[in-house]
Short mmCIF file of C-alpha atoms in Angstrom, two decimals:
data_model
loop_
_atom_site.label_atom_id
_atom_site.label_comp_id
_atom_site.label_asym_id
_atom_site.label_seq_id
_atom_site.Cartn_x
_atom_site.Cartn_y
_atom_site.Cartn_z
CA MET S 24 6.11 201.09 -101.15
CA LYS S 25 3.72 202.85 -103.49
CA LEU S 26 4.03 203.59 -107.20
CA THR S 27 3.64 207.34 -106.86
CA GLU S 28 6.64 207.45 -104.51
CA ILE S 29 9.03 207.17 -107.43
CA LEU S 30 7.88 210.56 -108.73
CA ASN S 31 9.49 212.04 -105.63
CA SER S 32 13.23 212.43 -106.14
CA GLN S 33 13.76 211.72 -102.43
CA TYR S 34 12.16 208.26 -102.42
CA ASN S 35 14.06 205.27 -101.05
CA LYS S 36 15.36 203.85 -104.33
CA SER S 37 17.63 201.32 -102.66
CA GLU S 38 14.70 199.70 -100.84
CA TRP S 39 12.92 199.01 -104.13
CA GLU S 40 16.04 197.71 -105.83
CA ALA S 41 16.90 195.49 -102.86
CA LYS S 42 13.56 193.75 -103.30
CA GLY S 43 14.13 193.15 -107.01
CA TYR S 44 12.15 196.01 -108.54
CA GLN S 45 13.52 197.41 -111.80
CA LEU S 46 13.04 201.20 -111.82
CA PRO S 47 12.85 203.68 -114.72
CA LYS S 48 16.28 204.93 -115.81
CA PHE S 49 14.93 208.05 -117.52
CA ASP S 50 13.74 211.43 -116.31
CA ILE S 51 10.00 210.82 -116.00
CA ALA S 52 9.09 214.52 -115.68
CA ALA S 53 11.17 215.45 -118.74
CA VAL S 54 9.58 212.68 -120.84
CA ARG S 55 6.10 213.75 -119.77
CA LYS S 56 6.79 217.40 -120.69
CA LYS S 57 8.30 216.47 -124.06
CA THR S 58 5.40 214.12 -124.85
CA HIS S 59 2.79 216.71 -123.91
CA ASP S 60 4.32 219.30 -126.21
CA GLU S 61 5.40 217.04 -129.08
CA PRO S 62 3.41 213.78 -128.88
CA THR S 63 4.35 210.94 -131.21
CA TRP S 64 2.11 208.06 -130.14
CA VAL S 65 -1.50 207.65 -129.00
CA HIS S 66 -2.68 204.18 -128.07
CA PHE S 67 -6.38 203.24 -127.92
CA GLY S 68 -7.23 200.63 -125.28
CA GLY S 69 -5.76 200.98 -121.81
CA GLY S 70 -6.16 197.36 -120.74
CA ASN S 71 -3.73 194.85 -119.30
CA ILE S 72 -2.15 193.74 -122.59
CA PHE S 73 -1.24 197.35 -123.42
CA ARG S 74 0.44 197.98 -120.08
CA ALA S 75 2.19 194.61 -120.11
CA PHE S 76 3.52 194.82 -123.65
CA PRO S 77 3.45 197.96 -125.87
CA ALA S 78 3.85 200.33 -122.92
CA ALA S 79 6.52 198.07 -121.43
CA ILE S 80 8.69 197.87 -124.55
CA LEU S 81 8.47 201.64 -124.90
CA ASN S 82 9.63 201.82 -121.29
CA ASP S 83 12.62 199.67 -122.28
CA ALA S 84 13.31 201.96 -125.24
CA LEU S 85 13.27 204.99 -122.95
CA ASN S 86 15.65 203.23 -120.57
CA THR S 87 18.27 203.08 -123.35
CA GLY S 88 18.48 206.87 -123.31
CA ASN S 89 18.00 206.96 -127.09
CA TYR S 90 14.40 208.19 -127.06
CA ASP S 91 12.55 210.92 -125.21
CA ARG S 92 8.79 210.52 -125.79
CA GLY S 93 6.21 208.42 -123.97
CA VAL S 94 2.76 207.23 -125.02
CA ILE S 95 -0.66 208.78 -124.45
CA VAL S 96 -3.34 206.18 -123.77
CA ALA S 97 -6.93 206.76 -124.84
CA GLU S 98 -9.73 204.55 -123.50
CA THR S 99 -12.74 204.17 -125.78
CA PHE S 100 -14.87 201.62 -123.93
CA ASP S 101 -14.48 201.39 -120.15
CA PHE S 102 -13.81 204.85 -118.77
CA GLU S 103 -13.56 203.54 -115.20
CA VAL S 104 -10.18 202.11 -116.18
CA VAL S 105 -8.85 205.67 -116.48
CA ASP S 106 -10.39 206.69 -113.14
CA LYS S 107 -9.35 203.61 -111.19
CA ALA S 108 -6.27 202.07 -112.82
CA TYR S 109 -4.46 205.15 -114.14
CA ALA S 110 -5.39 208.38 -112.32
CA PRO S 111 -4.79 207.22 -108.71
CA TYR S 112 -1.29 206.03 -109.66
CA GLN S 113 -0.40 209.00 -111.90
CA ASN S 114 -0.26 206.66 -114.91
CA LEU S 115 2.42 204.41 -113.39
CA SER S 116 2.03 200.64 -113.20
CA LEU S 117 3.99 197.56 -112.20
CA LEU S 118 4.69 194.80 -114.69
CA VAL S 119 5.13 191.39 -113.10
CA SER S 120 6.64 188.88 -115.52
CA LEU S 121 5.65 185.33 -114.64
CA GLN S 122 8.53 182.95 -115.24
CA SER S 123 8.05 179.29 -116.11
CA THR S 124 10.42 178.53 -113.19
CA GLY S 125 7.78 179.82 -110.76
CA THR S 126 9.62 183.07 -110.03
CA ILE S 127 8.65 186.64 -110.95
CA GLU S 128 10.38 189.74 -112.30
CA LYS S 129 9.09 193.19 -111.32
CA LYS S 130 9.42 196.35 -113.40
CA VAL S 131 7.90 199.80 -112.85
CA ILE S 132 6.42 201.10 -116.11
CA ALA S 133 6.53 204.89 -116.49
CA SER S 134 6.17 205.30 -120.26
CA VAL S 135 2.48 206.31 -120.12
CA THR S 136 2.35 210.09 -119.82
CA GLU S 137 -1.41 210.75 -120.06
CA ALA S 138 -4.57 208.65 -119.79
CA LEU S 139 -7.59 210.14 -121.56
CA LYS S 140 -11.24 209.24 -121.98
CA ALA S 141 -11.83 209.08 -125.71
CA ASP S 142 -15.36 210.41 -125.91
CA PRO S 143 -16.75 213.90 -126.68
CA GLN S 144 -18.72 213.89 -123.42
CA PHE S 145 -15.45 214.35 -121.51
CA ALA S 146 -13.07 217.31 -121.43
CA ASP S 147 -10.30 214.86 -122.42
CA TRP S 148 -11.68 214.89 -125.95
CA GLN S 149 -10.36 218.38 -126.57
CA ARG S 150 -6.90 217.24 -125.53
CA LEU S 151 -7.14 214.37 -128.03
CA VAL S 152 -8.16 216.83 -130.74
CA GLU S 153 -5.13 218.96 -129.87
CA VAL S 154 -2.85 215.91 -130.09
CA PHE S 155 -4.28 214.79 -133.43
CA ARG S 156 -3.74 218.28 -134.84
CA ASN S 157 -0.08 218.25 -133.80
CA PRO S 158 2.30 217.59 -136.73
CA SER S 159 4.59 215.60 -134.40
CA LEU S 160 2.09 212.73 -134.04
CA GLN S 161 3.44 209.67 -135.83
CA MET S 162 1.30 206.70 -134.87
CA ILE S 163 -1.96 205.71 -133.30
CA SER S 164 -2.34 202.08 -132.25
CA PHE S 165 -4.93 199.72 -130.80
CA THR S 166 -5.46 196.84 -128.41
CA ILE S 167 -9.25 196.95 -128.29
CA THR S 168 -9.90 193.29 -129.31
CA GLU S 169 -11.24 192.30 -132.71
CA LYS S 170 -14.77 193.24 -131.62
CA GLY S 171 -13.61 196.83 -131.14
CA TYR S 172 -13.27 197.32 -134.89
CA GLY S 173 -16.96 196.77 -135.51
CA PHE S 174 -19.59 199.20 -136.73
CA ASN S 175 -23.26 199.16 -137.65
CA ASP S 176 -25.77 201.28 -139.54
CA ALA S 177 -27.05 202.95 -136.39
CA ASP S 178 -23.59 204.22 -135.42
CA LEU S 179 -22.76 205.22 -138.98
CA ALA S 180 -25.96 207.28 -139.00
CA ARG S 181 -24.90 209.24 -135.90
CA GLY S 182 -22.60 211.33 -138.04
CA LEU S 183 -19.63 212.97 -136.35
CA LYS S 184 -20.83 211.91 -132.89
CA PRO S 185 -20.36 208.14 -133.05
CA VAL S 186 -20.31 205.75 -130.10
CA PHE S 187 -18.12 202.96 -131.47
CA ALA S 188 -14.33 203.18 -131.32
CA MET S 189 -13.74 203.28 -135.06
CA GLY S 190 -16.15 206.18 -135.42
CA LYS S 191 -14.34 208.16 -132.73
CA VAL S 192 -11.00 207.47 -134.38
CA THR S 193 -12.34 208.59 -137.75
CA ALA S 194 -13.63 211.82 -136.20
CA LEU S 195 -10.16 212.47 -134.80
CA LEU S 196 -8.58 211.69 -138.17
CA TYR S 197 -10.89 214.30 -139.64
CA GLU S 198 -9.39 216.80 -137.21
CA ARG S 199 -5.93 215.83 -138.50
CA TRP S 200 -7.06 216.30 -142.08
CA GLN S 201 -8.42 219.76 -141.24
CA ALA S 202 -5.10 220.66 -139.61
CA GLY S 203 -3.37 220.34 -142.99
CA GLN S 204 -3.78 216.79 -144.24
CA LEU S 205 -1.02 215.70 -141.87
CA PRO S 206 0.47 212.19 -142.28
CA LEU S 207 -0.13 209.42 -139.74
CA THR S 208 0.12 205.66 -139.36
CA VAL S 209 -2.86 203.74 -137.96
CA GLN S 210 -1.42 200.60 -136.38
CA SER S 211 -3.42 197.70 -134.97
CA MET S 212 -1.70 195.63 -132.29
CA ASP S 213 -4.63 193.30 -131.71
CA ASN S 214 -4.30 189.55 -131.96
CA CYS S 215 -6.26 188.97 -135.15
CA SER S 216 -5.33 188.10 -138.71
CA HIS S 217 -4.43 190.98 -141.03
CA ASN S 218 -5.40 193.37 -138.26
CA GLY S 219 -4.51 196.52 -140.18
CA ASP S 220 -7.21 195.74 -142.71
CA LYS S 221 -9.81 195.57 -139.94
CA VAL S 222 -8.94 199.09 -138.77
CA LYS S 223 -8.97 200.30 -142.36
CA ALA S 224 -12.41 198.78 -143.01
CA GLY S 225 -13.88 200.49 -139.96
CA VAL S 226 -12.37 203.90 -140.68
CA PHE S 227 -13.35 203.79 -144.36
CA ALA S 228 -16.93 202.79 -143.49
CA TYR S 229 -17.43 205.89 -141.35
CA ALA S 230 -15.62 208.29 -143.66
CA GLU S 231 -17.45 207.11 -146.78
CA ARG S 232 -20.83 207.27 -145.06
CA TRP S 233 -20.15 210.78 -143.75
CA ALA S 234 -19.03 211.89 -147.19
CA ALA S 235 -22.16 210.40 -148.76
CA ASP S 236 -24.27 212.25 -146.19
CA GLY S 237 -22.47 215.50 -146.94
CA LEU S 238 -20.95 215.77 -143.46
CA VAL S 239 -17.34 215.70 -144.68
CA PRO S 240 -15.83 216.43 -148.11
CA GLN S 241 -14.78 213.61 -150.41
CA ALA S 242 -11.26 214.99 -150.10
CA PHE S 243 -11.17 213.59 -146.54
CA VAL S 244 -11.88 210.09 -147.86
CA ASP S 245 -9.20 210.58 -150.51
CA TYR S 246 -6.73 211.60 -147.77
CA LEU S 247 -7.43 208.39 -145.82
CA LYS S 248 -6.84 206.33 -148.95
CA ASP S 249 -3.60 208.13 -149.89
CA GLU S 250 -0.86 205.79 -148.68
CA THR S 251 1.67 208.62 -148.69
CA LYS S 252 -0.43 210.18 -145.91
CA ILE S 253 -2.21 207.38 -144.05
CA THR S 254 -1.16 203.73 -143.70
CA PHE S 255 -2.71 200.73 -141.96
CA PRO S 256 0.13 198.23 -141.38
CA TRP S 257 -0.32 194.65 -140.23
CA SER S 258 1.24 193.25 -137.09
CA MET S 259 1.48 189.97 -135.18
CA ILE S 260 1.33 190.19 -131.40
CA ASP S 261 1.60 187.30 -128.98
CA LYS S 262 1.70 187.52 -125.19
CA ILE S 263 -0.62 186.00 -122.60
CA THR S 264 -1.83 188.52 -120.01
CA PRO S 265 -4.27 186.92 -117.58
CA ARG S 266 -6.28 188.66 -114.89
CA PRO S 267 -4.38 189.81 -111.79
CA HIS S 268 -3.21 186.64 -110.03
CA GLU S 269 -3.83 186.04 -106.31
CA LYS S 270 -0.39 184.50 -105.90
CA VAL S 271 1.22 187.60 -107.42
CA LYS S 272 -0.77 189.86 -105.12
CA GLU S 273 0.51 187.89 -102.13
CA MET S 274 4.12 188.08 -103.31
CA LEU S 275 3.89 191.85 -103.75
CA ALA S 276 2.30 192.27 -100.34
CA GLN S 277 5.20 190.39 -98.78
CA ASP S 278 7.55 192.93 -100.36
CA GLY S 279 5.62 195.76 -98.76
CA PHE S 280 4.26 196.90 -102.13
CA GLU S 281 0.90 198.45 -101.25
CA ASP S 282 -0.59 199.11 -104.72
CA ASN S 283 -1.92 195.58 -105.13
CA LYS S 284 -5.69 196.08 -105.01
CA TYR S 285 -7.97 194.27 -107.44
CA ILE S 286 -10.14 196.50 -109.61
CA GLU S 287 -13.36 195.34 -111.24
CA THR S 288 -15.36 197.95 -113.12
CA GLU S 289 -19.09 198.00 -113.75
CA LYS S 290 -18.34 196.72 -117.25
CA HIS S 291 -16.46 193.79 -115.65
CA THR S 292 -12.98 194.82 -116.66
CA PHE S 293 -10.54 193.09 -114.30
CA THR S 294 -7.35 194.99 -113.64
CA ALA S 295 -5.06 196.28 -110.89
CA PRO S 296 -2.19 198.75 -110.41
CA PHE S 297 0.01 195.77 -111.32
CA VAL S 298 -0.19 193.66 -114.46
CA ASN S 299 0.96 190.04 -114.50
CA ALA S 300 1.94 188.46 -117.79
CA GLU S 301 3.97 185.60 -119.20
CA GLU S 302 7.65 186.20 -119.87
CA VAL S 303 7.57 185.30 -123.59
CA GLN S 304 6.38 187.95 -126.05
CA TYR S 305 6.44 188.73 -129.76
CA LEU S 306 5.53 191.89 -131.66
CA VAL S 307 6.26 191.83 -135.38
CA ILE S 308 5.20 194.96 -137.26
CA GLU S 309 4.98 195.90 -140.93
CA ASP S 310 7.37 198.82 -141.33
CA ASN S 311 5.14 201.17 -143.31
CA TYR S 312 5.07 204.58 -141.64
CA THR S 313 4.43 207.98 -143.20
CA ASN S 314 5.63 210.33 -140.46
CA GLY S 315 8.33 208.38 -138.66
CA ARG S 316 7.70 206.04 -135.75
CA PRO S 317 8.59 205.47 -132.10
CA PRO S 318 11.65 203.18 -131.97
CA LEU S 319 9.92 200.19 -130.41
CA ASP S 320 12.68 198.01 -131.81
CA LEU S 321 14.83 199.37 -128.98
CA GLY S 322 12.47 197.43 -126.70
CA GLY S 323 12.35 194.25 -128.76
CA ALA S 324 9.70 194.81 -131.45
CA LEU S 325 10.60 193.52 -134.91
CA TYR S 326 9.96 195.74 -137.95
CA THR S 327 9.71 193.96 -141.28
CA THR S 328 7.63 193.60 -144.45
CA ARG S 329 3.92 192.80 -144.72
CA GLU S 330 4.76 189.48 -146.33
CA THR S 331 6.96 188.53 -143.37
CA VAL S 332 4.31 189.54 -140.84
CA ASP S 333 1.91 187.23 -142.66
CA LYS S 334 4.43 184.37 -142.58
CA VAL S 335 4.99 184.82 -138.84
CA GLU S 336 1.25 184.79 -138.17
CA THR S 337 0.76 181.71 -140.36
CA MET S 338 3.58 179.96 -138.53
CA LYS S 339 1.97 180.71 -135.17
CA VAL S 340 -1.65 179.97 -136.09
CA THR S 341 -1.21 176.85 -138.24
CA THR S 342 1.82 175.20 -136.65
CA CYS S 343 3.71 176.42 -133.63
CA LEU S 344 1.08 177.46 -131.09
CA ASN S 345 -2.63 177.41 -131.92
CA PRO S 346 -2.87 173.78 -133.14
CA LEU S 347 -1.07 172.60 -130.01
CA HIS S 348 -3.54 174.52 -127.86
CA THR S 349 -6.52 172.96 -129.63
CA ALA S 350 -5.14 169.43 -129.42
CA MET S 351 -4.51 169.88 -125.69
CA SER S 352 -7.94 171.36 -125.09
CA ILE S 353 -9.82 168.50 -126.79
CA TYR S 354 -7.97 165.75 -124.93
CA GLY S 355 -7.56 167.77 -121.74
CA CYS S 356 -11.33 168.12 -121.36
CA MET S 357 -11.83 164.40 -121.87
CA LEU S 358 -9.10 163.51 -119.38
CA GLY S 359 -10.48 165.83 -116.71
CA TYR S 360 -7.81 168.55 -116.71
CA THR S 361 -8.63 172.14 -115.80
CA LEU S 362 -5.20 173.71 -116.35
CA ILE S 363 -3.00 173.68 -119.45
CA SER S 364 0.11 173.84 -117.25
CA ALA S 365 -0.99 170.64 -115.50
CA GLU S 366 -1.47 168.92 -118.85
CA MET S 367 2.17 169.59 -119.65
CA ALA S 368 3.15 167.27 -116.80
CA ASP S 369 1.13 164.43 -118.34
CA ALA S 370 3.32 161.64 -119.74
CA ASP S 371 1.14 161.31 -122.85
CA LEU S 372 -0.06 164.86 -123.48
CA ARG S 373 3.32 166.58 -123.43
CA PRO S 374 4.88 164.31 -126.09
CA PHE S 375 1.56 164.45 -127.98
CA VAL S 376 1.80 168.18 -128.63
CA GLN S 377 5.58 168.11 -128.93
CA LYS S 378 5.55 165.49 -131.66
CA LEU S 379 2.49 167.03 -133.33
CA GLY S 380 4.36 170.30 -133.71
CA TYR S 381 7.90 169.18 -134.47
CA ILE S 382 7.21 166.06 -136.53
CA GLU S 383 3.91 166.63 -138.32
CA ALA S 384 3.34 170.37 -138.65
CA MET S 385 6.92 171.61 -139.01
CA PRO S 386 7.56 170.08 -142.49
CA VAL S 387 5.17 172.58 -144.10
CA VAL S 388 6.18 175.69 -142.17
CA THR S 389 7.59 178.60 -144.13
CA ASP S 390 10.42 180.10 -142.10
CA PRO S 391 9.62 183.82 -141.83
CA GLY S 392 13.27 184.67 -141.26
CA VAL S 393 12.77 187.03 -138.32
CA LEU S 394 11.65 184.28 -135.91
CA ASN S 395 12.96 180.73 -135.98
CA PRO S 396 10.04 178.24 -136.01
CA TYR S 397 11.95 175.65 -133.98
CA GLU S 398 12.85 178.20 -131.31
CA PHE S 399 9.28 179.50 -131.28
CA ILE S 400 7.76 176.08 -130.71
CA GLY S 401 10.48 175.30 -128.18
CA ALA S 402 9.44 178.34 -126.15
CA VAL S 403 5.80 177.22 -126.36
CA ILE S 404 6.51 173.71 -125.09
CA ASN S 405 9.22 174.44 -122.55
CA ARG S 406 8.31 177.87 -121.18
CA ARG S 407 4.81 178.96 -122.12
CA LEU S 408 2.49 175.98 -121.76
CA PRO S 409 4.08 174.64 -118.52
CA ASN S 410 4.08 178.05 -116.81
CA PRO S 411 2.44 177.50 -113.38
CA PHE S 412 1.32 181.12 -113.24
CA MET S 413 -0.79 180.79 -116.38
CA PRO S 414 -4.30 179.81 -115.19
CA ASP S 415 -5.38 178.94 -118.72
CA ALA S 416 -7.88 176.12 -118.99
CA PRO S 417 -8.56 173.63 -121.79
CA GLN S 418 -12.23 174.49 -121.37
CA ARG S 419 -11.54 178.10 -122.41
CA ILE S 420 -9.35 177.12 -125.34
CA ALA S 421 -11.98 174.61 -126.52
CA MET S 422 -14.45 177.42 -127.11
CA ASP S 423 -15.45 177.76 -130.78
CA THR S 424 -13.43 174.70 -131.77
CA SER S 425 -15.46 174.22 -134.95
CA GLN S 426 -14.32 177.66 -136.09
CA LYS S 427 -10.65 176.93 -135.35
CA LEU S 428 -10.15 173.48 -136.90
CA PRO S 429 -10.03 174.58 -140.57
CA ILE S 430 -7.18 177.03 -139.92
CA ARG S 431 -5.27 175.16 -137.24
CA PHE S 432 -5.30 171.77 -138.99
CA GLY S 433 -6.98 172.07 -142.38
CA GLU S 434 -4.31 174.43 -143.70
CA THR S 435 -1.51 172.05 -142.74
CA ILE S 436 -3.22 169.13 -144.47
CA LYS S 437 -3.75 171.27 -147.59
CA LYS S 438 -0.03 172.07 -147.67
CA TYR S 439 0.84 168.38 -147.45
CA ILE S 440 -1.38 167.75 -150.47
CA ALA S 441 -0.17 170.77 -152.44
CA ARG S 442 3.48 169.85 -151.91
CA GLY S 443 2.96 166.15 -152.64
CA LEU S 444 4.24 165.12 -149.21
CA ASP S 445 3.72 161.66 -147.76
CA MET S 446 0.34 161.73 -145.98
CA SER S 447 1.26 158.62 -143.98
CA ASN S 448 3.44 160.98 -141.93
CA LEU S 449 0.24 162.34 -140.39
CA VAL S 450 -0.79 160.41 -137.29
CA LEU S 451 -1.29 162.87 -134.44
CA ILE S 452 -3.17 165.44 -136.50
CA PRO S 453 -5.72 162.73 -137.46
CA LEU S 454 -5.76 161.66 -133.80
CA THR S 455 -6.67 165.23 -132.80
CA LEU S 456 -9.50 165.31 -135.32
CA ALA S 457 -10.70 161.87 -134.20
CA GLY S 458 -10.71 163.19 -130.64
CA TYR S 459 -13.12 165.91 -131.71
CA ALA S 460 -15.88 163.34 -132.41
CA ARG S 461 -15.32 161.77 -128.98
CA TYR S 462 -15.18 165.21 -127.30
CA LEU S 463 -18.59 166.09 -128.75
CA LYS S 464 -20.20 163.39 -126.59
CA GLY S 465 -19.42 165.45 -123.46
CA ILE S 466 -18.28 162.39 -121.50
CA LYS S 467 -14.88 162.14 -119.84
CA ASP S 468 -12.65 159.12 -120.18
CA ASP S 469 -13.82 157.94 -116.74
CA GLY S 470 -17.45 157.96 -117.87
CA THR S 471 -18.55 161.12 -116.05
CA PRO S 472 -20.17 163.98 -117.99
CA PHE S 473 -18.64 167.35 -118.76
CA ASP S 474 -20.02 170.46 -120.48
CA CYS S 475 -18.61 171.05 -123.93
CA SER S 476 -17.39 174.61 -124.31
CA PRO S 477 -19.56 177.19 -126.13
CA ASP S 478 -19.40 176.89 -129.91
CA PRO S 479 -21.83 178.25 -132.54
CA MET S 480 -21.95 174.84 -134.23
CA LEU S 481 -21.91 172.68 -131.11
CA ALA S 482 -25.52 171.47 -131.27
CA GLU S 483 -25.24 170.68 -134.98
CA MET S 484 -22.00 168.73 -134.55
CA GLN S 485 -23.33 166.84 -131.52
CA ALA S 486 -26.41 165.83 -133.49
CA ILE S 487 -24.17 164.16 -136.08
CA VAL S 488 -22.43 161.92 -133.53
CA ALA S 489 -25.58 161.39 -131.43
CA PRO S 490 -26.09 157.77 -132.72
CA LEU S 491 -22.72 156.71 -131.32
CA GLU S 492 -22.44 155.25 -127.83
CA ILE S 493 -19.31 154.83 -125.76
CA GLY S 494 -18.58 151.18 -125.04
CA LYS S 495 -21.13 149.74 -127.46
CA ALA S 496 -19.65 146.98 -129.58
CA ASP S 497 -20.34 146.56 -133.31
CA GLN S 498 -22.21 149.86 -133.71
CA ASP S 499 -22.68 151.67 -137.01
CA TYR S 500 -20.08 154.43 -137.48
CA SER S 501 -21.42 155.61 -140.85
CA CYS S 502 -22.43 158.96 -139.32
CA LEU S 503 -18.76 159.88 -139.20
CA ARG S 504 -18.67 160.36 -142.96
CA LYS S 505 -21.19 163.17 -142.52
CA LEU S 506 -18.89 164.77 -139.94
CA TYR S 507 -15.47 164.41 -141.54
CA SER S 508 -16.59 165.46 -145.00
CA ARG S 509 -17.59 168.91 -143.68
CA LYS S 510 -15.33 171.40 -145.47
CA ASP S 511 -16.70 174.25 -143.37
CA VAL S 512 -15.48 172.55 -140.18
CA PHE S 513 -12.19 171.00 -141.29
CA GLY S 514 -11.22 173.18 -144.23
CA LEU S 515 -11.50 170.27 -146.66
CA ASP S 516 -13.23 166.92 -147.13
CA LEU S 517 -11.02 164.59 -145.09
CA TYR S 518 -12.10 161.59 -147.17
CA GLU S 519 -11.05 163.32 -150.37
CA ALA S 520 -7.77 164.15 -148.62
CA GLY S 521 -7.23 160.44 -147.93
CA LEU S 522 -7.48 160.70 -144.14
CA GLY S 523 -11.14 159.93 -143.50
CA CYS S 524 -10.84 156.17 -143.05
CA GLN S 525 -7.75 156.55 -140.83
CA ILE S 526 -9.63 158.99 -138.60
CA GLU S 527 -12.67 156.67 -138.47
CA GLY S 528 -10.49 153.86 -137.19
CA MET S 529 -9.14 156.06 -134.44
CA VAL S 530 -12.66 157.14 -133.46
CA ARG S 531 -13.64 153.49 -133.05
CA GLU S 532 -10.76 153.03 -130.63
CA LEU S 533 -11.67 156.18 -128.67
CA PHE S 534 -15.27 154.93 -128.28
CA ALA S 535 -14.28 151.46 -127.05
CA GLY S 536 -15.23 152.24 -123.42
CA ASN S 537 -14.01 153.93 -120.27
CA GLY S 538 -10.25 154.43 -120.39
CA ALA S 539 -10.19 154.21 -124.19
CA VAL S 540 -9.17 157.86 -124.62
CA ARG S 541 -6.04 157.38 -122.52
CA ALA S 542 -5.24 154.04 -124.11
CA THR S 543 -5.64 155.33 -127.67
CA LEU S 544 -3.66 158.50 -126.95
CA HIS S 545 -0.83 156.51 -125.38
CA LYS S 546 -0.77 154.00 -128.23
CA TYR S 547 -0.34 156.53 -131.02
CA VAL S 548 1.93 158.96 -129.16
CA SER S 549 4.27 156.16 -128.10
CA ALA S 550 4.41 154.74 -131.61
CA ARG S 551 5.08 158.17 -133.12
#
């Protein structure tokens, strides 16, 4: 069983279906021809999240029979991905959905019609120019990570031959302007706040510099800023797509599926002909398009207003997912866990995050309307975090904790204050913040050391708690005021918020000696 077999009309379809593989229901050749001639969507970033999510929901849309165009993928960074993960398999891939029950679902994805190297050094560039000049093009989108939207003076100075992704995109938009100021929507699908604005900032930086240098007319800049021609909508995307999993590879091999090789490029991209991802996914998109759009809603995407996208993201980041992750990572590291899924079997940690979300954070959530906050957090606790296929570690999530605390907890506390809510309702959020001081010591609850995860402020924060010793009676805890008054770390002065003394008391309990982390956690979770 090989992916390219399904392009042969004589392949043994029943064998695939008997082994649980969901096959494309559309005419692949017809979709590829239609897309080549009248493309509607180019996606930048051919990595695992693209194949597991945007490409997969387009595949579902095509399976309905109510759409006839695929997606052209353009890789801006790691060109080996095109050579090794796309070309040998004629742009087909296998999506393996990892169920929280320990089972898998398998679906062949055939919505990608072309895979191109987005750089002028390759012949593919001329094909991209041709696509961008085609009036049928409706949307370009991105999953290139937040770093992919960056730019610097050196790249801006390269003129129309930039190296960075945003420069290349701007050069292609210039081609579209030259073809008749054709409309287009520039849609980020990266997991970062107000992502459309990040694309816009990058594109504008290049266009304005080129105009100032006389390389393009000011009219091109005006075209990019004309929202009847070009738009930069926001979106919220959420789906965990880890590296190819050894257990998945073994399961596929048992089926007789041969395209299960691991691929690691020279730039250390980890991929494979198959993509494994969690079953739960969300894509909420601001519906602001100037030339029509692919009907991704047929595959489960939600189109809505910018305000609603912002509410969904706020719900996720400040209440229903990210704070739970951070709380688990802080205590998981101290309790010696290396897997989030294993933490969810812990008799104290599971109710800790469950009560933190439902009881303490939920009262200040604004229901976005398109996603129910209670159902969202229920999926997190019951399906996402316990998933045995998700090799996510508290050590990874604990990275950059100082940068996450103000959003994941500070914003919730601010809303309690702004709405005049009873602050005595907050117990587990203060316990999380108290745990941060204990975590900074880099000593597990059993007294053995561990390495705190990388964080730009780690050394500075550790220096503050350096005078404190675990198990030392009657020590001076006055250094904690210096820590918990840091507005840059917690989003507000926790003493001014009325929580500082409560947190200090919890820190004293956490520092009582070996076993104190477990005892303190159990005490407050049980009482809550």
